[in-house]
mmCIF file of C-alpha atoms in Angstrom:
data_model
loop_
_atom_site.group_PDB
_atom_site.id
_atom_site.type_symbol
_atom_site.label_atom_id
_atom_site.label_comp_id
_atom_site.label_asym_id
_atom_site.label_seq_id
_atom_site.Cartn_x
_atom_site.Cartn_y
_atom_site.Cartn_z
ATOM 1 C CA UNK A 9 -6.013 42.905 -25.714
ATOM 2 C CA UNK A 10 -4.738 45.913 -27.563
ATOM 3 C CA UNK A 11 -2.354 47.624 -25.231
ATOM 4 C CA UNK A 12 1.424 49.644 -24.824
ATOM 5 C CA UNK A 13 3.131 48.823 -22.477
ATOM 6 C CA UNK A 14 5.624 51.560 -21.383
ATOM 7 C CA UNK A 15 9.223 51.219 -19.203
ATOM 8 C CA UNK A 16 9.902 51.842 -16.228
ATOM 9 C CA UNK A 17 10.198 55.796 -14.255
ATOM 10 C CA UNK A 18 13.648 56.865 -14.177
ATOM 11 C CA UNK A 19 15.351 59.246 -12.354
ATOM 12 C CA UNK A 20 18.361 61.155 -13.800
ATOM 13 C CA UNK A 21 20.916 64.013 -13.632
ATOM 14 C CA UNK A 22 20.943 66.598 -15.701
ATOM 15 C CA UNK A 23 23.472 66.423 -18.823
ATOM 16 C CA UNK A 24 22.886 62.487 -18.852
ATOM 17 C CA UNK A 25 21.271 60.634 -21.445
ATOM 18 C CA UNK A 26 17.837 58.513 -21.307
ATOM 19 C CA UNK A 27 15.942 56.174 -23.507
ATOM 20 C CA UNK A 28 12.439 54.911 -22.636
ATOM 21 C CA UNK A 29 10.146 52.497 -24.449
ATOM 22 C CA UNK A 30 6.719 51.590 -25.495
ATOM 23 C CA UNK A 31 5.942 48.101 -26.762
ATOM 24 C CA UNK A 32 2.752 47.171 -27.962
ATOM 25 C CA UNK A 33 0.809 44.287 -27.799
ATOM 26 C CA UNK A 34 -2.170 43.123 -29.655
ATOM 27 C CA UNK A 35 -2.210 44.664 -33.012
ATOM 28 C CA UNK A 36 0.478 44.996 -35.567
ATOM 29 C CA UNK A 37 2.700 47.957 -34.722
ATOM 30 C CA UNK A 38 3.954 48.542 -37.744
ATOM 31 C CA UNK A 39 0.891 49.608 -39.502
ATOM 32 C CA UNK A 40 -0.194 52.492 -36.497
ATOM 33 C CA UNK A 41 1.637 55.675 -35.559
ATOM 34 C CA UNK A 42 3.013 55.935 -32.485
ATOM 35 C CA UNK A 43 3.096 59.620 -30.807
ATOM 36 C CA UNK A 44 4.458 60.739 -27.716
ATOM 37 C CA UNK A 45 2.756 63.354 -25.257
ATOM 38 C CA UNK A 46 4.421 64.743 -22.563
ATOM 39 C CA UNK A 47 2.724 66.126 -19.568
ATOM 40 C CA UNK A 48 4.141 68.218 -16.233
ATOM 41 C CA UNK A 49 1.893 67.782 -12.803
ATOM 42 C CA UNK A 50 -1.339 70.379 -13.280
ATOM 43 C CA UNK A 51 -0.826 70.987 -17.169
ATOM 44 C CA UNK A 52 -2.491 69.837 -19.880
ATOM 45 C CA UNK A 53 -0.356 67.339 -22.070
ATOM 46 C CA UNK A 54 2.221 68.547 -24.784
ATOM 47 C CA UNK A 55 2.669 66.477 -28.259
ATOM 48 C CA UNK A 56 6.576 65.979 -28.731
ATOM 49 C CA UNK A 57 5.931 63.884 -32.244
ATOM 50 C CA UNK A 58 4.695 61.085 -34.479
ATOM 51 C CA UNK A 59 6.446 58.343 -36.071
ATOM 52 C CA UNK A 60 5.050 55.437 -38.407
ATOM 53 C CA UNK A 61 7.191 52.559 -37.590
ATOM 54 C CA UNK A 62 6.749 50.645 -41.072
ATOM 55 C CA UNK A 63 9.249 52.950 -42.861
ATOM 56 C CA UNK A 64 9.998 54.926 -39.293
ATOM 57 C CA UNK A 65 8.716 58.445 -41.381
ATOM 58 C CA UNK A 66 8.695 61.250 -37.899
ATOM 59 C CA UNK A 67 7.641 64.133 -37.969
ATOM 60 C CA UNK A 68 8.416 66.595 -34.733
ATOM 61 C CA UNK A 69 6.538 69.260 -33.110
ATOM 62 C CA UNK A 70 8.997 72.050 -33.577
ATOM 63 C CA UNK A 71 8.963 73.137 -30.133
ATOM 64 C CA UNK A 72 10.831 69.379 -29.330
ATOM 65 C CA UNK A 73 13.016 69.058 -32.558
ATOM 66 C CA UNK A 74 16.505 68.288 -31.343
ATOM 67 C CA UNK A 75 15.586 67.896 -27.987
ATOM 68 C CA UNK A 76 14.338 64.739 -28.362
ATOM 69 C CA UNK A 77 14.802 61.343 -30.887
ATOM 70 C CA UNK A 78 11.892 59.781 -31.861
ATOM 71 C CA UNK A 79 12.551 55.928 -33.146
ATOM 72 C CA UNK A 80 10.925 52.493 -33.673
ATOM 73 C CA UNK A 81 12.887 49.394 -34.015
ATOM 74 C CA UNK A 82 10.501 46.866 -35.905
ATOM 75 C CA UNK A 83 12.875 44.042 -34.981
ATOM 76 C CA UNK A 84 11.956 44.386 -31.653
ATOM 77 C CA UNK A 85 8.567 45.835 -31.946
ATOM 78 C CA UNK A 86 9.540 48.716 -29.685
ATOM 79 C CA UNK A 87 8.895 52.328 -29.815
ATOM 80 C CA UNK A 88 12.339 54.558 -28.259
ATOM 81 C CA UNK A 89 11.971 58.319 -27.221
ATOM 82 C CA UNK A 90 16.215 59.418 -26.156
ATOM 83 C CA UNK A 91 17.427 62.170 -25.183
ATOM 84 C CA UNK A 92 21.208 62.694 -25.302
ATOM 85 C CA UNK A 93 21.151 65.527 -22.715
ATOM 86 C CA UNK A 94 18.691 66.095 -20.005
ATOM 87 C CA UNK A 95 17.082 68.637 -18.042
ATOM 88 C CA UNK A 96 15.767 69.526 -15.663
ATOM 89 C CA UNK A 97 12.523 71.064 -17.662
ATOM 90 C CA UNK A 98 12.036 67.767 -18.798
ATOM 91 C CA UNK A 99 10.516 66.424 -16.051
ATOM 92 C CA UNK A 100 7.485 65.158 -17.089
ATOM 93 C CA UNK A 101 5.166 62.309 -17.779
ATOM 94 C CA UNK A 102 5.543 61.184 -21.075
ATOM 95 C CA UNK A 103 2.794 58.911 -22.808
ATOM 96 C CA UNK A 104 3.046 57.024 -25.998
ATOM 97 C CA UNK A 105 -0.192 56.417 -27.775
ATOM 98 C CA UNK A 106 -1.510 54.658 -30.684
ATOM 99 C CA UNK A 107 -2.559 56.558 -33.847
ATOM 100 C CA UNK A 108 -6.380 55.555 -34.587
ATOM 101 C CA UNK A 109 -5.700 55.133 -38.442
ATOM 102 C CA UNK A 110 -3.001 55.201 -40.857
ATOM 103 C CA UNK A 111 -2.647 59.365 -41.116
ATOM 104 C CA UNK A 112 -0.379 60.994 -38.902
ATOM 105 C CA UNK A 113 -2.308 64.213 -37.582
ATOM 106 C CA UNK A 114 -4.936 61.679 -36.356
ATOM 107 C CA UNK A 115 -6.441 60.767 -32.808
ATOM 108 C CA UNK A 116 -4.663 58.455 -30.567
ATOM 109 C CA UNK A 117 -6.430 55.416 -28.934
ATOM 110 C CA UNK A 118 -4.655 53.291 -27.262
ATOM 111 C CA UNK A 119 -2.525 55.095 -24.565
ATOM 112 C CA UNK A 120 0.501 53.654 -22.220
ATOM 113 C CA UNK A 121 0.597 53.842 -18.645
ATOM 114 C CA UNK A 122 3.024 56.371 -18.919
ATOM 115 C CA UNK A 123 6.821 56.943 -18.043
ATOM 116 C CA UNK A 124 7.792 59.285 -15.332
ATOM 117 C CA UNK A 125 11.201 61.000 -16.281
ATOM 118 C CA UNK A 126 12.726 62.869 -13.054
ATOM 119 C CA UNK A 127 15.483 65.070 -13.596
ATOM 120 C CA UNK A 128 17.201 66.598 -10.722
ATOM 121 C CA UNK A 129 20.881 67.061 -9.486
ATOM 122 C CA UNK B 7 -0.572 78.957 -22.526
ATOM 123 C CA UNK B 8 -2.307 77.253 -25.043
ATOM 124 C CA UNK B 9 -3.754 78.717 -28.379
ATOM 125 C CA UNK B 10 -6.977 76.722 -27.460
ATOM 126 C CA UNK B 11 -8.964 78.002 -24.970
ATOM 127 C CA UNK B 12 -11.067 76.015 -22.633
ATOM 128 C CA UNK B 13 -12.980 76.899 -19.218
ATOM 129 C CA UNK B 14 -11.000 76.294 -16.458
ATOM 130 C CA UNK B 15 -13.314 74.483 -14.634
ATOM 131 C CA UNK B 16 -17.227 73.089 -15.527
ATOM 132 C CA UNK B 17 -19.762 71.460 -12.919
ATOM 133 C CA UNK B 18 -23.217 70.310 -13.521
ATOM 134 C CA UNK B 19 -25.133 68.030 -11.175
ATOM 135 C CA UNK B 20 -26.282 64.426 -11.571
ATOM 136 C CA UNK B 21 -28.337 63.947 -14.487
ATOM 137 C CA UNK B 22 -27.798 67.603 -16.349
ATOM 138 C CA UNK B 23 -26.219 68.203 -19.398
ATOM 139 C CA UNK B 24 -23.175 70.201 -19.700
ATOM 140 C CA UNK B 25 -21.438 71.220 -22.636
ATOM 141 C CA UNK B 26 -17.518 72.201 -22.396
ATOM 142 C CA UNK B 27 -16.313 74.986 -24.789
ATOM 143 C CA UNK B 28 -13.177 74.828 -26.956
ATOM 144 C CA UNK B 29 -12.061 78.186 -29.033
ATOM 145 C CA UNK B 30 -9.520 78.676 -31.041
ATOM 146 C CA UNK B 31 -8.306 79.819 -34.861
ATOM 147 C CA UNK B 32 -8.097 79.159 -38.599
ATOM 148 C CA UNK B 33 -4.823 77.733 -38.138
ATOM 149 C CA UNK B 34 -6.190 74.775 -36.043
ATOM 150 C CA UNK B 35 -9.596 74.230 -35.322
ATOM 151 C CA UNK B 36 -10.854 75.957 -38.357
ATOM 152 C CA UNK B 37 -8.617 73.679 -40.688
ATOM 153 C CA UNK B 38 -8.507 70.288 -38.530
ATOM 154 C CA UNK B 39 -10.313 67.499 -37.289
ATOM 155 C CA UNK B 40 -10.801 68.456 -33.287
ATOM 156 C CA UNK B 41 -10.153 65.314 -31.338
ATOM 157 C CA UNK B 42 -11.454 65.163 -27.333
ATOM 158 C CA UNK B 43 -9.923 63.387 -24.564
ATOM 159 C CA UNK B 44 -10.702 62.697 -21.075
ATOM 160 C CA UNK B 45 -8.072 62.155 -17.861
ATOM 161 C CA UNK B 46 -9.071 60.777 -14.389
ATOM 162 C CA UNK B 47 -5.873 62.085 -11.780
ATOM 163 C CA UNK B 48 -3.041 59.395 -12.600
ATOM 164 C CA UNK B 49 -4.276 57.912 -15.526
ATOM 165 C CA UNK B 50 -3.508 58.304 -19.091
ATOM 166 C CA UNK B 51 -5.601 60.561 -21.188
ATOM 167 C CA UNK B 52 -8.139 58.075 -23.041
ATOM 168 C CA UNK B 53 -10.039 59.284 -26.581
ATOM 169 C CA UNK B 54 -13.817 60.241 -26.214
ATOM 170 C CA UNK B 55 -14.026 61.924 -29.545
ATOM 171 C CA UNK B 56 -12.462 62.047 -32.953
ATOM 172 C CA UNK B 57 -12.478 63.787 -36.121
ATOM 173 C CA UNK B 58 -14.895 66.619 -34.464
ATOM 174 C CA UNK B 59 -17.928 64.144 -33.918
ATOM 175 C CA UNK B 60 -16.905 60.703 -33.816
ATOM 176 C CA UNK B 61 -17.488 59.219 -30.976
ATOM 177 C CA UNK B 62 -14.294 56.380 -30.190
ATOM 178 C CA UNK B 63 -15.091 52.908 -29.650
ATOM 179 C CA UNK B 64 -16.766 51.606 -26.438
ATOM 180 C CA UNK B 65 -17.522 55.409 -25.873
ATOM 181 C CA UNK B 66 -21.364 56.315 -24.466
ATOM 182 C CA UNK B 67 -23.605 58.052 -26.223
ATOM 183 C CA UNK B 68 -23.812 60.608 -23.285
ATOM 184 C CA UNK B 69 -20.954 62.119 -25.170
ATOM 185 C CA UNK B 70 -21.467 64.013 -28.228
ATOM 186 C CA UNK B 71 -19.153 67.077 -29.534
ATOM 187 C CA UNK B 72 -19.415 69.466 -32.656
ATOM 188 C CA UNK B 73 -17.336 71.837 -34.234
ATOM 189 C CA UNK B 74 -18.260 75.051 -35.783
ATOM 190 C CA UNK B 75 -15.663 77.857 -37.606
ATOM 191 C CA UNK B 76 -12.869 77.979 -35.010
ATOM 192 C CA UNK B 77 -14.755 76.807 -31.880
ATOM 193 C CA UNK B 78 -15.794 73.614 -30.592
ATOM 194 C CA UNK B 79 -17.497 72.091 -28.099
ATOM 195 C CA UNK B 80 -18.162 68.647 -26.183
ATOM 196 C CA UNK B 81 -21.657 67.750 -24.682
ATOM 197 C CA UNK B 82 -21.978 65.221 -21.602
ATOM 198 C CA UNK B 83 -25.646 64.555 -20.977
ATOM 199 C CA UNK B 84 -27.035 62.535 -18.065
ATOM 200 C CA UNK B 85 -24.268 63.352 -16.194
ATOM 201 C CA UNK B 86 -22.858 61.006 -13.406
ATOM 202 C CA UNK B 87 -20.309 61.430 -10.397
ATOM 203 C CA UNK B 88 -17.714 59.056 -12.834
ATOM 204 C CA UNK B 89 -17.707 61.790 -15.340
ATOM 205 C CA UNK B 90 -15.403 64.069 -13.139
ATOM 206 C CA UNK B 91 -12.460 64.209 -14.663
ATOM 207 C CA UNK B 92 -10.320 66.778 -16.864
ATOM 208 C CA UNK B 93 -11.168 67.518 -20.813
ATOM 209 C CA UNK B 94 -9.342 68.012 -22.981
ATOM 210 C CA UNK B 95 -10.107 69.347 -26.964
ATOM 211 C CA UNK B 96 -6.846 68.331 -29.412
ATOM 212 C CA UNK B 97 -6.695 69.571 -32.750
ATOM 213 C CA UNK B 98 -3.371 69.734 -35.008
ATOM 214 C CA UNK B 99 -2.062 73.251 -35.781
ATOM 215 C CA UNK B 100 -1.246 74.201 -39.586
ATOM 216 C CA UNK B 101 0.593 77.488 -38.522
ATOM 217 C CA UNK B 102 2.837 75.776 -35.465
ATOM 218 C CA UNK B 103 3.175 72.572 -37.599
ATOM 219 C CA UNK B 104 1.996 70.092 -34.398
ATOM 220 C CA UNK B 105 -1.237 68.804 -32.227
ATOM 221 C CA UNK B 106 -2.143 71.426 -29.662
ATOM 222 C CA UNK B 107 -4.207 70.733 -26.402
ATOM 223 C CA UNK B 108 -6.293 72.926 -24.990
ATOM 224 C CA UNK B 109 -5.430 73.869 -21.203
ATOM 225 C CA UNK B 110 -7.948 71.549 -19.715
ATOM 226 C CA UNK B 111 -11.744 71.587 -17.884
ATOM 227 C CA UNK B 112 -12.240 70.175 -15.024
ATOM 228 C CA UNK B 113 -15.332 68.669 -14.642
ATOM 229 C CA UNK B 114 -17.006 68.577 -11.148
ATOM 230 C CA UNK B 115 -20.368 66.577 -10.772
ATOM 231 C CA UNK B 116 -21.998 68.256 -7.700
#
């Protein structure tokens, strides 16, 4: 079964750092994008960015750039989104999801549970 | 606020048709491939509808969506109680250089 399987919900300070994961199963990941979508309780979800973990090309939304990293390691067929310093607006859901084909601005199929990232003092 | 506009809020009773709106600009649904998504409370979005009218694998035929100049639109027919759930249109944005989502319409089967 295709699938991603995300880690775990965390709950953090602000100012600390954070890396969670989405590892797929099923398919080959290094021939699919990967994006990440964020999404805060009664919103609609927010796209932080795409990356193709064959040669790891990202690209960011803008909104995101340098608030996040976006990275794949291939070794361990694992998708990372880090941030070096929370806050407390980034509380959130975030969702990985698989890119339906090989271009980057495409649909995403295959979704992860989800992480939920809780940031409070 | 998003640069897509949905409804708020849709309802339709068992066995209707219902169609759920999606408006926007050149600088995303006029120039890009809408994609539509649907989310049940706690669950991950899942893909109804790519590249404007495609519908995504395993998907019914109940579901059908077009796009026209800078609006689009998804169609539910034969609607059923399961179909309550939020919508969601997703098109990428050439002027803010990412994927936008539309604010979301929820779906109420009366």
């Amino acid at each position: 079964e295709v699938q991603l399987v995300q880690s775990g919900a965390e709950v953090k300070k602000p100012g600390e750092s954070l890396k969670i994961s989405c590892q797929p199963y099923g398919y080959d990941f290094s021939n699919y994008w990967i994006g990440w979508v964020r999404q805060t309780p009664g919103k609609g979800p927010e796209w932080l960015g795409v990356i193709y973990p064959g040669d790891s090309d990202t690209r960011y939304n803008p909104s995101f750039q340098g608030q996040v990293t976006i990275s794949a390691d291939k070794s361990i067929r694992t998708a990372l989104l880090q941030w070096r310093r929370l806050k407390a607006s980034d509380t959130a859901i975030y969702y990985c999801a698989r890119g339906i084909s090989g271009h980057p601005l495409d649909a995403y199929d295959i979704w992860g549970q989800g992480t939920m990232v809780t940031v409070s003092s | 606020q998003s640069v897509l506009t949905q409804p708020p809020s849709a309802s339709g009773t068992p066995g209707e048709s219902v169609t759920i709106s999606c408006s926007g600009s050149y600088s995303n649904i006029g120039s890009n491939f809408v994609h539509w998504y649907r989310q049940f409370p706690g669950t991950a979005p899942e893909l109804l509808i790519h590249k404007n009218n495609q519908r995504s694998s395993g998907v019914s035929d109940r579901f059908s969506a077009s796009k026209s100049g800078t609006s689009a639109s998804l169609t539910i027919s034969g609607l059923r109680s399961e179909d309550e759930a939020d919508y969601y249109c997703a098109p990428w944005d050439d002027s803010l250089r990412h994927v936008v989502f539309g604010g979301g319409t929820k779906l109420t089967v009366l």
